[in-house]
mmCIF file of C-alpha atoms in Angstrom:
data_model
loop_
_atom_site.group_PDB
_atom_site.id
_atom_site.type_symbol
_atom_site.label_atom_id
_atom_site.label_comp_id
_atom_site.label_asym_id
_atom_site.label_seq_id
_atom_site.Cartn_x
_atom_site.Cartn_y
_atom_site.Cartn_z
ATOM 1 C CA MET A 1 21.552 -6.784 22.168
ATOM 2 C CA LYS A 2 21.063 -3.605 20.222
ATOM 3 C CA ILE A 3 18.021 -3.966 17.961
ATOM 4 C CA LEU A 4 17.003 -1.340 15.410
ATOM 5 C CA PHE A 5 13.446 -1.276 14.035
ATOM 6 C CA ILE A 6 12.716 0.367 10.698
ATOM 7 C CA HIS A 7 9.095 1.148 9.877
ATOM 8 C CA GLN A 8 7.665 4.315 8.339
ATOM 9 C CA ASN A 9 4.608 4.027 10.590
ATOM 10 C CA PHE A 10 6.225 2.446 13.660
ATOM 11 C CA PRO A 11 5.252 0.298 15.476
ATOM 12 C CA GLY A 12 3.148 -1.204 12.664
ATOM 13 C CA GLN A 13 3.704 -4.955 12.594
ATOM 14 C CA TYR A 14 6.186 -4.650 15.473
ATOM 15 C CA LYS A 15 3.677 -3.313 18.012
ATOM 16 C CA HIS A 16 3.906 -6.443 20.171
ATOM 17 C CA LEU A 17 7.410 -7.699 19.371
ATOM 18 C CA ALA A 18 9.292 -4.448 20.002
ATOM 19 C CA PRO A 19 7.967 -3.867 23.547
ATOM 20 C CA LEU A 20 8.558 -7.530 24.398
ATOM 21 C CA LEU A 21 12.207 -7.346 23.330
ATOM 22 C CA ALA A 22 12.654 -4.082 25.248
ATOM 23 C CA SER A 23 11.123 -5.671 28.364
ATOM 24 C CA ARG A 24 13.714 -8.437 28.133
ATOM 25 C CA GLY A 25 16.528 -5.932 28.495
ATOM 26 C CA HIS A 26 17.477 -5.390 24.888
ATOM 27 C CA HIS A 27 18.329 -1.877 23.752
ATOM 28 C CA CYS A 28 15.581 -1.201 21.199
ATOM 29 C CA VAL A 29 15.547 1.809 18.881
ATOM 30 C CA ALA A 30 13.078 2.645 16.113
ATOM 31 C CA LEU A 31 13.831 4.943 13.202
ATOM 32 C CA THR A 32 10.619 6.312 11.723
ATOM 33 C CA LEU A 33 8.830 9.156 9.980
ATOM 34 C CA LYS A 34 5.924 8.923 12.412
ATOM 35 C CA VAL A 35 7.315 11.232 15.128
ATOM 36 C CA ASP A 36 8.686 14.772 14.950
ATOM 37 C CA LYS A 37 11.080 14.508 17.890
ATOM 38 C CA PRO A 38 12.741 11.720 19.871
ATOM 39 C CA THR A 39 10.494 9.927 22.324
ATOM 40 C CA THR A 40 10.152 6.637 24.168
ATOM 41 C CA TRP A 41 7.320 4.183 23.557
ATOM 42 C CA ASN A 42 6.934 1.058 25.704
ATOM 43 C CA GLY A 43 10.667 0.905 26.360
ATOM 44 C CA VAL A 44 11.641 1.585 22.739
ATOM 45 C CA LYS A 45 13.584 4.740 21.916
ATOM 46 C CA VAL A 46 11.852 6.273 18.887
ATOM 47 C CA VAL A 47 14.047 8.463 16.666
ATOM 48 C CA PRO A 48 12.647 10.582 13.812
ATOM 49 C CA TYR A 49 14.106 11.119 10.419
ATOM 50 C CA THR A 50 12.829 13.605 7.864
ATOM 51 C CA LEU A 51 12.423 13.689 4.105
ATOM 52 C CA PRO A 52 14.194 16.407 2.116
ATOM 53 C CA LYS A 53 12.288 19.017 0.165
ATOM 54 C CA ARG A 54 12.695 18.321 -3.515
ATOM 55 C CA ALA A 55 11.902 20.227 -6.647
ATOM 56 C CA GLY A 56 9.437 18.561 -8.962
ATOM 57 C CA GLN A 57 10.885 16.070 -11.422
ATOM 58 C CA ASN A 58 9.587 14.744 -14.694
ATOM 59 C CA LEU A 59 9.545 10.989 -14.257
ATOM 60 C CA HIS A 60 8.151 8.133 -16.248
ATOM 61 C CA PRO A 61 4.973 7.068 -14.387
ATOM 62 C CA TRP A 62 6.403 3.597 -13.774
ATOM 63 C CA LEU A 63 9.330 5.164 -11.896
ATOM 64 C CA VAL A 64 7.342 7.302 -9.464
ATOM 65 C CA ASP A 65 7.021 4.437 -6.953
ATOM 66 C CA LEU A 66 10.745 3.646 -7.055
ATOM 67 C CA ASP A 67 11.673 7.330 -6.847
ATOM 68 C CA THR A 68 9.625 7.668 -3.658
ATOM 69 C CA LYS A 69 11.287 4.611 -2.137
ATOM 70 C CA VAL A 70 14.815 5.768 -3.039
ATOM 71 C CA THR A 71 14.037 9.177 -1.520
ATOM 72 C CA ARG A 72 13.008 7.515 1.747
ATOM 73 C CA GLY A 73 15.919 5.100 1.632
ATOM 74 C CA HIS A 74 18.377 7.955 1.148
ATOM 75 C CA ALA A 75 16.838 9.959 4.004
ATOM 76 C CA CYS A 76 16.946 6.949 6.305
ATOM 77 C CA TYR A 77 20.546 6.310 5.247
ATOM 78 C CA ARG A 78 21.530 9.855 6.256
ATOM 79 C CA ALA A 79 19.867 9.438 9.650
ATOM 80 C CA ALA A 80 21.586 6.083 10.120
ATOM 81 C CA ARG A 81 24.967 7.626 9.288
ATOM 82 C CA THR A 82 24.390 10.235 11.998
ATOM 83 C CA MET A 83 23.531 7.480 14.480
ATOM 84 C CA LYS A 84 26.696 5.603 13.535
ATOM 85 C CA GLU A 85 28.831 8.738 13.939
ATOM 86 C CA ASN A 86 27.362 9.052 17.440
ATOM 87 C CA GLY A 87 28.548 5.541 18.267
ATOM 88 C CA TYR A 88 25.411 3.494 17.608
ATOM 89 C CA ALA A 89 25.850 0.067 16.005
ATOM 90 C CA PRO A 90 22.944 -2.414 16.057
ATOM 91 C CA ASP A 91 23.400 -6.158 16.268
ATOM 92 C CA LEU A 92 20.107 -6.757 14.488
ATOM 93 C CA ILE A 93 17.958 -4.653 12.148
ATOM 94 C CA LEU A 94 14.279 -5.598 11.858
ATOM 95 C CA ALA A 95 12.850 -3.706 8.900
ATOM 96 C CA HIS A 96 9.677 -3.419 6.895
ATOM 97 C CA PRO A 97 11.206 -2.674 3.478
ATOM 98 C CA GLY A 98 7.935 -1.812 1.762
ATOM 99 C CA TRP A 99 8.583 1.940 1.667
ATOM 100 C CA GLY A 100 12.305 1.725 0.878
ATOM 101 C CA GLU A 101 13.745 2.935 4.204
ATOM 102 C CA SER A 102 16.030 -0.060 4.720
ATOM 103 C CA MET A 103 17.427 -0.010 1.169
ATOM 104 C CA PHE A 104 20.886 1.295 2.123
ATOM 105 C CA LEU A 105 21.264 0.300 5.788
ATOM 106 C CA ARG A 106 23.658 -2.535 5.034
ATOM 107 C CA ASP A 107 25.999 0.133 3.664
ATOM 108 C CA VAL A 108 25.987 1.837 7.069
ATOM 109 C CA TRP A 109 26.229 -1.260 9.278
ATOM 110 C CA PRO A 110 27.680 -4.114 7.183
ATOM 111 C CA ASP A 111 28.075 -6.385 10.235
ATOM 112 C CA ALA A 112 24.497 -6.104 11.503
ATOM 113 C CA ARG A 113 22.061 -8.909 10.789
ATOM 114 C CA LEU A 114 19.173 -7.702 8.619
ATOM 115 C CA ALA A 115 15.760 -9.398 8.810
ATOM 116 C CA ILE A 116 12.898 -8.051 6.730
ATOM 117 C CA TYR A 117 9.109 -8.209 6.961
ATOM 118 C CA CYS A 118 7.955 -9.794 3.700
ATOM 119 C CA GLU A 119 4.465 -8.425 3.215
ATOM 120 C CA LEU A 120 3.969 -9.074 -0.493
ATOM 121 C CA TYR A 121 5.781 -9.607 -3.766
ATOM 122 C CA HIS A 122 3.705 -8.205 -6.607
ATOM 123 C CA LEU A 123 2.788 -10.821 -9.186
ATOM 124 C CA ALA A 124 1.676 -10.214 -12.740
ATOM 125 C CA ASP A 125 -0.256 -13.445 -13.261
ATOM 126 C CA GLU A 126 -3.983 -13.513 -13.891
ATOM 127 C CA GLN A 127 -4.949 -14.261 -10.276
ATOM 128 C CA HIS A 128 -3.317 -11.058 -9.077
ATOM 129 C CA LEU A 129 -3.057 -8.552 -11.890
ATOM 130 C CA ASP A 130 -6.336 -9.169 -13.726
ATOM 131 C CA PHE A 131 -8.415 -10.491 -10.837
ATOM 132 C CA ASP A 132 -11.073 -7.790 -11.100
ATOM 133 C CA PRO A 133 -11.607 -6.913 -14.796
ATOM 134 C CA GLU A 134 -13.785 -3.942 -13.851
ATOM 135 C CA PHE A 135 -10.672 -2.009 -12.825
ATOM 136 C CA VAL A 136 -8.151 -3.146 -15.435
ATOM 137 C CA LYS A 137 -6.975 0.110 -16.998
ATOM 138 C CA SER A 138 -4.391 -1.027 -19.520
ATOM 139 C CA GLU A 139 -3.377 -4.061 -21.503
ATOM 140 C CA ARG A 140 -1.944 -6.890 -19.483
ATOM 141 C CA GLU A 141 1.505 -6.793 -21.092
ATOM 142 C CA ILE A 142 1.951 -3.158 -20.073
ATOM 143 C CA GLN A 143 0.726 -3.867 -16.547
ATOM 144 C CA ALA A 144 3.252 -6.686 -16.231
ATOM 145 C CA LEU A 145 6.087 -4.311 -17.121
ATOM 146 C CA ARG A 146 4.915 -1.821 -14.493
ATOM 147 C CA ILE A 147 4.685 -4.566 -11.860
ATOM 148 C CA ARG A 148 8.227 -5.720 -12.666
ATOM 149 C CA LEU A 149 9.536 -2.247 -11.892
ATOM 150 C CA LYS A 150 7.411 -2.079 -8.734
ATOM 151 C CA ASN A 151 9.304 -5.141 -7.447
ATOM 152 C CA ILE A 152 12.731 -3.527 -7.834
ATOM 153 C CA ASN A 153 12.635 -2.475 -4.182
ATOM 154 C CA ASN A 154 12.136 -6.103 -3.137
ATOM 155 C CA HIS A 155 15.033 -7.252 -5.308
ATOM 156 C CA LEU A 156 17.342 -4.595 -3.880
ATOM 157 C CA HIS A 157 16.762 -6.117 -0.427
ATOM 158 C CA PHE A 158 17.113 -9.799 -1.303
ATOM 159 C CA PRO A 159 20.945 -9.900 -1.626
ATOM 160 C CA PHE A 160 21.481 -8.193 1.743
ATOM 161 C CA ALA A 161 18.719 -9.624 3.941
ATOM 162 C CA ASP A 162 19.716 -12.530 6.148
ATOM 163 C CA ALA A 163 16.129 -13.669 6.646
ATOM 164 C CA GLY A 164 12.511 -12.727 6.155
ATOM 165 C CA ILE A 165 9.251 -13.241 7.990
ATOM 166 C CA SER A 166 5.774 -13.289 6.495
ATOM 167 C CA PRO A 167 2.447 -13.443 8.354
ATOM 168 C CA THR A 168 0.719 -15.970 6.065
ATOM 169 C CA ARG A 169 1.770 -18.715 3.702
ATOM 170 C CA PHE A 170 -0.060 -16.993 0.860
ATOM 171 C CA GLN A 171 2.060 -13.867 1.302
ATOM 172 C CA ALA A 172 5.306 -15.794 1.658
ATOM 173 C CA ASP A 173 4.567 -17.842 -1.460
ATOM 174 C CA THR A 174 4.316 -14.727 -3.622
ATOM 175 C CA PHE A 175 8.084 -14.263 -3.255
ATOM 176 C CA PRO A 176 10.564 -15.772 -5.755
ATOM 177 C CA ALA A 177 11.918 -19.195 -4.945
ATOM 178 C CA ASP A 178 15.494 -17.964 -4.519
ATOM 179 C CA PHE A 179 14.387 -15.828 -1.541
ATOM 180 C CA ARG A 180 11.344 -17.836 -0.413
ATOM 181 C CA ASP A 181 13.658 -20.314 1.344
ATOM 182 C CA LYS A 182 14.782 -17.503 3.676
ATOM 183 C CA ILE A 183 11.223 -16.635 4.759
ATOM 184 C CA THR A 184 9.654 -17.959 7.951
ATOM 185 C CA VAL A 185 5.849 -17.948 8.068
ATOM 186 C CA SER A 186 4.656 -16.553 11.383
ATOM 187 C CA HIS A 187 1.666 -14.326 11.919
ATOM 188 C CA ASP A 188 2.001 -11.094 13.926
ATOM 189 C CA GLY A 189 -0.482 -12.543 16.420
ATOM 190 C CA ILE A 190 -4.081 -12.047 17.510
ATOM 191 C CA ASP A 191 -4.796 -11.015 21.093
ATOM 192 C CA THR A 192 -7.480 -13.607 21.704
ATOM 193 C CA LEU A 193 -7.936 -12.456 25.298
ATOM 194 C CA SER A 194 -9.140 -9.035 24.127
ATOM 195 C CA ALA A 195 -10.758 -10.161 20.892
ATOM 196 C CA CYS A 196 -13.180 -12.612 22.455
ATOM 197 C CA PRO A 197 -16.904 -13.333 22.592
ATOM 198 C CA LYS A 198 -18.874 -11.123 24.982
ATOM 199 C CA PRO A 199 -22.552 -12.093 25.317
ATOM 200 C CA ASP A 200 -23.539 -8.937 27.223
ATOM 201 C CA VAL A 201 -21.829 -6.507 24.833
ATOM 202 C CA ARG A 202 -23.566 -3.247 23.969
ATOM 203 C CA LEU A 203 -22.565 -0.916 21.138
ATOM 204 C CA THR A 204 -23.788 2.642 20.702
ATOM 205 C CA ILE A 205 -24.135 3.647 17.052
ATOM 206 C CA GLU A 206 -23.632 7.286 16.111
ATOM 207 C CA GLY A 207 -24.470 8.323 19.663
ATOM 208 C CA GLN A 208 -28.116 7.413 19.229
ATOM 209 C CA VAL A 209 -28.856 3.703 18.812
ATOM 210 C CA ASP A 210 -27.754 0.892 21.109
ATOM 211 C CA VAL A 211 -27.390 -2.628 19.694
ATOM 212 C CA THR A 212 -26.749 -5.881 21.547
ATOM 213 C CA ARG A 213 -26.470 -9.570 20.726
ATOM 214 C CA ASP A 214 -30.279 -9.627 20.609
ATOM 215 C CA ASP A 215 -30.238 -7.456 17.475
ATOM 216 C CA GLU A 216 -29.688 -8.661 13.925
ATOM 217 C CA VAL A 217 -26.383 -6.961 13.132
ATOM 218 C CA ILE A 218 -24.417 -7.499 9.924
ATOM 219 C CA THR A 219 -20.907 -6.038 9.852
ATOM 220 C CA PHE A 220 -18.467 -5.147 7.075
ATOM 221 C CA VAL A 221 -15.000 -3.769 7.875
ATOM 222 C CA ASN A 222 -12.207 -2.277 5.737
ATOM 223 C CA ARG A 223 -9.387 0.084 6.651
ATOM 224 C CA ASN A 224 -10.654 2.085 3.683
ATOM 225 C CA LEU A 225 -13.751 1.327 1.631
ATOM 226 C CA GLU A 226 -12.368 0.310 -1.747
ATOM 227 C CA PRO A 227 -12.542 -2.391 -4.436
ATOM 228 C CA TYR A 228 -9.491 -4.372 -3.236
ATOM 229 C CA ARG A 229 -11.539 -5.304 -0.165
ATOM 230 C CA GLY A 230 -14.771 -5.943 -2.066
ATOM 231 C CA TYR A 231 -16.643 -2.827 -1.024
ATOM 232 C CA HIS A 232 -18.260 -2.563 -4.471
ATOM 233 C CA ILE A 233 -19.458 -6.174 -4.273
ATOM 234 C CA PHE A 234 -20.944 -5.661 -0.823
ATOM 235 C CA MET A 235 -22.712 -2.455 -1.801
ATOM 236 C CA ARG A 236 -24.240 -4.030 -4.900
ATOM 237 C CA ALA A 237 -25.589 -6.830 -2.694
ATOM 238 C CA LEU A 238 -26.961 -4.363 -0.151
ATOM 239 C CA PRO A 239 -30.380 -3.565 -1.711
ATOM 240 C CA ARG A 240 -31.418 -7.223 -1.771
ATOM 241 C CA LEU A 241 -29.916 -7.875 1.666
ATOM 242 C CA LEU A 242 -31.992 -5.067 3.151
ATOM 243 C CA ARG A 243 -35.145 -6.373 1.454
ATOM 244 C CA GLU A 244 -34.543 -9.922 2.676
ATOM 245 C CA ARG A 245 -33.747 -8.867 6.242
ATOM 246 C CA PRO A 246 -36.145 -6.071 7.256
ATOM 247 C CA ASN A 247 -34.923 -6.065 10.866
ATOM 248 C CA ALA A 248 -31.190 -6.079 10.176
ATOM 249 C CA ARG A 249 -28.792 -3.228 10.849
ATOM 250 C CA ILE A 250 -25.781 -2.970 8.558
ATOM 251 C CA LEU A 251 -22.671 -1.539 10.236
ATOM 252 C CA ILE A 252 -19.917 -0.512 7.813
ATOM 253 C CA VAL A 253 -16.480 0.495 9.100
ATOM 254 C CA GLY A 254 -13.800 2.125 6.950
ATOM 255 C CA GLY A 255 -12.304 5.399 5.797
ATOM 256 C CA ASP A 256 -12.624 7.325 2.542
ATOM 257 C CA GLU A 257 -8.986 7.066 1.470
ATOM 258 C CA VAL A 258 -7.146 4.448 -0.609
ATOM 259 C CA SER A 259 -4.986 1.779 0.993
ATOM 260 C CA TYR A 260 -4.527 -0.471 -2.032
ATOM 261 C CA GLY A 261 -5.079 -0.308 -5.736
ATOM 262 C CA ALA A 262 -6.129 2.578 -7.937
ATOM 263 C CA SER A 263 -7.480 5.877 -6.690
ATOM 264 C CA PRO A 264 -11.041 6.861 -7.613
ATOM 265 C CA PRO A 265 -11.679 9.642 -10.129
ATOM 266 C CA LYS A 266 -10.439 12.993 -8.866
ATOM 267 C CA GLY A 267 -12.702 14.605 -6.285
ATOM 268 C CA GLN A 268 -14.593 11.377 -5.558
ATOM 269 C CA THR A 269 -14.336 8.492 -3.102
ATOM 270 C CA TRP A 270 -14.982 4.810 -3.701
ATOM 271 C CA LYS A 271 -17.381 4.929 -0.769
ATOM 272 C CA GLN A 272 -19.597 7.528 -2.413
ATOM 273 C CA ILE A 273 -19.288 6.138 -5.936
ATOM 274 C CA PHE A 274 -20.758 2.769 -4.998
ATOM 275 C CA LEU A 275 -23.252 4.197 -2.523
ATOM 276 C CA ASP A 276 -24.555 6.443 -5.287
ATOM 277 C CA GLU A 277 -24.738 3.463 -7.630
ATOM 278 C CA VAL A 278 -27.239 1.599 -5.433
ATOM 279 C CA ARG A 279 -28.953 4.408 -3.553
ATOM 280 C CA ASP A 280 -31.982 4.594 -5.864
ATOM 281 C CA GLN A 281 -32.620 0.896 -5.187
ATOM 282 C CA ILE A 282 -32.882 1.425 -1.410
ATOM 283 C CA PRO A 283 -35.950 3.066 0.173
ATOM 284 C CA ASP A 284 -35.203 5.727 2.774
ATOM 285 C CA ALA A 285 -36.613 3.537 5.562
ATOM 286 C CA ASP A 286 -34.163 0.776 4.658
ATOM 287 C CA MET A 287 -31.269 3.201 4.250
ATOM 288 C CA ALA A 288 -31.846 4.326 7.833
ATOM 289 C CA ARG A 289 -30.680 0.859 8.890
ATOM 290 C CA VAL A 290 -27.306 1.294 7.153
ATOM 291 C CA HIS A 291 -24.669 2.979 9.291
ATOM 292 C CA PHE A 292 -21.325 4.186 7.908
ATOM 293 C CA LEU A 293 -19.176 4.499 11.011
ATOM 294 C CA GLY A 294 -15.923 5.634 9.379
ATOM 295 C CA ARG A 295 -12.822 4.700 11.352
ATOM 296 C CA ILE A 296 -13.523 3.919 14.978
ATOM 297 C CA PRO A 297 -11.399 3.447 18.139
ATOM 298 C CA TYR A 298 -10.156 -0.089 18.742
ATOM 299 C CA ASP A 299 -12.309 -0.753 21.803
ATOM 300 C CA GLN A 300 -15.395 0.241 19.816
ATOM 301 C CA PHE A 301 -14.197 -1.898 16.920
ATOM 302 C CA LEU A 302 -14.003 -4.944 19.191
ATOM 303 C CA ARG A 303 -17.514 -4.309 20.488
ATOM 304 C CA LEU A 304 -18.700 -4.110 16.898
ATOM 305 C CA LEU A 305 -17.225 -7.546 16.161
ATOM 306 C CA GLN A 306 -18.636 -8.943 19.407
ATOM 307 C CA VAL A 307 -22.142 -7.710 18.610
ATOM 308 C CA SER A 308 -22.045 -8.939 14.998
ATOM 309 C CA ARG A 309 -24.443 -11.726 14.087
ATOM 310 C CA VAL A 310 -22.836 -12.227 10.649
ATOM 311 C CA HIS A 311 -19.557 -10.637 9.560
ATOM 312 C CA VAL A 312 -18.794 -10.206 5.838
ATOM 313 C CA TYR A 313 -15.207 -10.157 4.598
ATOM 314 C CA LEU A 314 -14.198 -9.824 0.955
ATOM 315 C CA THR A 315 -10.750 -9.407 -0.548
ATOM 316 C CA TYR A 316 -8.784 -9.742 -3.756
ATOM 317 C CA PRO A 317 -5.911 -12.292 -3.618
ATOM 318 C CA PHE A 318 -3.921 -9.947 -1.408
ATOM 319 C CA VAL A 319 -2.699 -9.375 2.148
ATOM 320 C CA LEU A 320 -5.100 -10.909 4.671
ATOM 321 C CA SER A 321 -6.688 -8.335 6.989
ATOM 322 C CA TRP A 322 -6.229 -8.484 10.739
ATOM 323 C CA SER A 323 -9.928 -7.595 11.000
ATOM 324 C CA LEU A 324 -10.942 -10.980 9.597
ATOM 325 C CA MET A 325 -8.851 -12.840 12.145
ATOM 326 C CA GLU A 326 -10.014 -10.597 14.988
ATOM 327 C CA SER A 327 -13.622 -11.266 13.993
ATOM 328 C CA MET A 328 -12.846 -14.998 14.073
ATOM 329 C CA SER A 329 -11.296 -14.579 17.511
ATOM 330 C CA CYS A 330 -14.504 -12.876 18.649
ATOM 331 C CA GLY A 331 -16.462 -15.939 17.575
ATOM 332 C CA ALA A 332 -18.264 -14.274 14.677
ATOM 333 C CA ALA A 333 -20.098 -16.254 12.000
ATOM 334 C CA ILE A 334 -18.337 -15.217 8.813
ATOM 335 C CA VAL A 335 -19.216 -15.102 5.130
ATOM 336 C CA ALA A 336 -16.036 -14.475 3.161
ATOM 337 C CA SER A 337 -14.719 -14.452 -0.387
ATOM 338 C CA ASP A 338 -13.386 -17.732 -1.713
ATOM 339 C CA THR A 339 -9.952 -16.296 -2.518
ATOM 340 C CA THR A 340 -6.554 -17.842 -1.836
ATOM 341 C CA PRO A 341 -5.510 -15.849 1.265
ATOM 342 C CA VAL A 342 -8.916 -16.323 2.896
ATOM 343 C CA ARG A 343 -8.830 -20.111 2.422
ATOM 344 C CA GLU A 344 -5.811 -20.195 4.712
ATOM 345 C CA VAL A 345 -8.093 -19.544 7.707
ATOM 346 C CA ILE A 346 -11.672 -20.056 6.462
ATOM 347 C CA ARG A 347 -12.669 -23.584 5.501
ATOM 348 C CA HIS A 348 -16.144 -23.718 4.010
ATOM 349 C CA ASP A 349 -18.757 -24.687 6.578
ATOM 350 C CA GLU A 350 -16.045 -25.398 9.157
ATOM 351 C CA THR A 351 -14.765 -21.975 10.249
ATOM 352 C CA GLY A 352 -17.055 -19.873 8.056
ATOM 353 C CA ARG A 353 -18.856 -19.838 4.730
ATOM 354 C CA LEU A 354 -17.133 -19.071 1.417
ATOM 355 C CA VAL A 355 -18.652 -17.492 -1.690
ATOM 356 C CA GLY A 356 -17.200 -16.387 -5.002
ATOM 357 C CA PHE A 357 -15.794 -12.881 -4.698
ATOM 358 C CA PHE A 358 -17.998 -11.539 -7.504
ATOM 359 C CA ASP A 359 -21.132 -13.507 -6.591
ATOM 360 C CA GLY A 360 -23.298 -10.981 -4.769
ATOM 361 C CA GLU A 361 -26.355 -13.249 -4.953
ATOM 362 C CA ALA A 362 -24.515 -16.092 -3.223
ATOM 363 C CA LEU A 363 -23.260 -13.609 -0.643
ATOM 364 C CA VAL A 364 -26.811 -12.601 0.256
ATOM 365 C CA ASP A 365 -27.948 -16.240 0.242
ATOM 366 C CA GLU A 366 -25.254 -17.284 2.736
ATOM 367 C CA VAL A 367 -25.757 -14.277 5.016
ATOM 368 C CA CYS A 368 -29.506 -14.918 5.128
ATOM 369 C CA ALA A 369 -29.002 -18.643 5.695
ATOM 370 C CA LEU A 370 -26.772 -17.978 8.697
ATOM 371 C CA LEU A 371 -29.146 -15.384 10.110
ATOM 372 C CA GLU A 372 -31.839 -18.082 10.056
ATOM 373 C CA ASP A 373 -29.645 -20.755 11.651
ATOM 374 C CA GLU A 374 -28.422 -19.948 15.152
ATOM 375 C CA ALA A 375 -26.895 -23.413 15.614
ATOM 376 C CA ALA A 376 -24.752 -22.975 12.492
ATOM 377 C CA ARG A 377 -23.645 -19.535 13.641
ATOM 378 C CA ARG A 378 -22.590 -20.897 17.014
ATOM 379 C CA ARG A 379 -20.777 -23.866 15.463
ATOM 380 C CA LEU A 380 -18.867 -21.789 12.912
ATOM 381 C CA GLY A 381 -18.058 -19.031 15.391
ATOM 382 C CA ALA A 382 -16.728 -21.482 17.978
ATOM 383 C CA ALA A 383 -14.567 -23.252 15.375
ATOM 384 C CA ALA A 384 -13.221 -19.933 14.097
ATOM 385 C CA ARG A 385 -12.229 -18.879 17.600
ATOM 386 C CA ASP A 386 -10.640 -22.255 18.296
ATOM 387 C CA LEU A 387 -8.475 -21.870 15.178
ATOM 388 C CA MET A 388 -7.296 -18.431 16.284
ATOM 389 C CA ARG A 389 -6.455 -19.635 19.783
ATOM 390 C CA GLU A 390 -4.672 -22.773 18.593
ATOM 391 C CA ASN A 391 -2.677 -21.336 15.676
ATOM 392 C CA TYR A 392 -2.595 -17.532 15.911
ATOM 393 C CA ASP A 393 -2.715 -16.558 19.572
ATOM 394 C CA LEU A 394 -0.397 -13.639 20.280
ATOM 395 C CA GLN A 395 1.063 -14.724 23.627
ATOM 396 C CA THR A 396 1.210 -18.512 23.346
ATOM 397 C CA ILE A 397 1.928 -19.051 19.655
ATOM 398 C CA CYS A 398 3.032 -16.044 17.609
ATOM 399 C CA LEU A 399 5.376 -14.098 19.897
ATOM 400 C CA PRO A 400 7.283 -17.247 20.950
ATOM 401 C CA ARG A 401 7.586 -18.209 17.279
ATOM 402 C CA GLN A 402 8.924 -14.741 16.414
ATOM 403 C CA LEU A 403 11.482 -14.958 19.218
ATOM 404 C CA ASP A 404 12.623 -18.330 17.884
ATOM 405 C CA TRP A 405 12.934 -16.751 14.435
ATOM 406 C CA ILE A 406 15.086 -13.918 15.800
ATOM 407 C CA SER A 407 17.306 -16.444 17.537
ATOM 408 C CA SER A 408 17.767 -18.302 14.249
ATOM 409 C CA VAL A 409 18.611 -15.025 12.487
ATOM 410 C CA LEU A 410 21.301 -14.409 15.079
ATOM 411 C CA ASP A 411 22.731 -17.904 14.572
ATOM 412 C CA GLY A 412 21.464 -19.243 17.872
ATOM 413 C CA ALA A 413 22.025 -16.197 20.090
ATOM 414 C CA LYS A 414 19.618 -16.249 23.040
ATOM 415 C CA VAL A 415 16.821 -13.687 23.041
#
C-alpha cells in the first residue's frame, strides 16, 4: 500500500510504526516541515513542504491559533496537490492533526482513508481549565469561549476522519461522544528492552561527578520546566527535601522553553522564576547537590532513570509523558501527582505512590519514606516494570495493536 504520514515534526508519534510499515514493503512517504530537502529515513521517503511568507495581520487573539493552523493546512494542501499532479495517490493517510496540516487533505485525495492521532480535545470544565488557580488569567466564561475556538481544528477533522487513535484512555475520553466511538486506545509503545533496570549503571553529571545505584539520587524530568508539569510544585518542595536528605543529589532534566500552557513574563523563564523564588531558602552547600541538566541525549536520559532511587512526576490533567512510563519500565520507585491521566498507570502503593498535585509537604513525605524503605522501592519498581511489559511493551503489545487498528481502518486489508 501507499501510506502517507503527516506530522510537523516527523516522525513524532510514528517513529516506530512508520519504519515497521516500510520494512513490510509498503511505500511510505512523510510530508513534514522538519526537513529542508527530500531524504529517506528508515525506509520512509521524507518530503518537505514550506510555509509562505505573510505580512502581519491584525487578528483577534482567540483567532491566532486557528490562523496558524489554517496557514499550515493550506501549505500542506499545496504540497499535496503537487504530489497528486506527479501521480501520487495514497491508500491511507496517517496524520497528527494538532497543527492543522491535514485539514484539507481529503480535498486532494477523497478516496484515501484518513486516520488521525487524537492527542487531546481541550475541555473547559474545572478539572482542565481552572486546575491551577495560580495561573488563571481571565474569568472562566471568557476562557471557555477561547477554548471553544481552539477546538475548531479538531471539529474540522471529525467529519472526514475514518478513525482515530489515542495513546491513553484519559486522552481519548476528552473527545466528544460523537467522535469518541471512532477512537481506538493504543499507546505508542515503550521499548522495555532499552528502558530497563541496570544495577551497574553509572552516570556522569556535568562532566565532573559520577553517580551509581549506591548514591541517593532523586530525579525530576520535563521536556521543558513549566507549571503544566508541576515544576513550580517541585521547586517549592526542594528546600525541605534537601534539608531532610543531606546526602541526596537532585537531578532535574528539562529545557527553558514552553511546551504547554502560558508563557512566562517576557525575558524570563519558568525555570529561573521558581528557582529564584526558593533560592534564599537553600544554603549554597545544599544547592551544590542540585543539578539542572537541561535536555540530554536519550542514552544519558535512560541512565538517569536507571540510576534514580526515587523519580518524581507531576502533571496537570493533561497528556501523559513518555518519561513517566519509561521510568516505570526502568523499575524506578515513583512519587507522582494524583491526577486523572497518572492514575491510568500509577495505582497508589502498587505501582508507585500518589500525592495531591499541590501538596508539596506530602510529596516530600513520600519521597523520604521511599528513600528509607528499600523493600518498598523494589516492590513498587518491579510492579511498575511488570505493568509496562504486560500492557505497554512496544514490540509485543503496542505495535501489533496499531497494525490491527490500521487493518480495521482499511476494512480488513492485510498489513
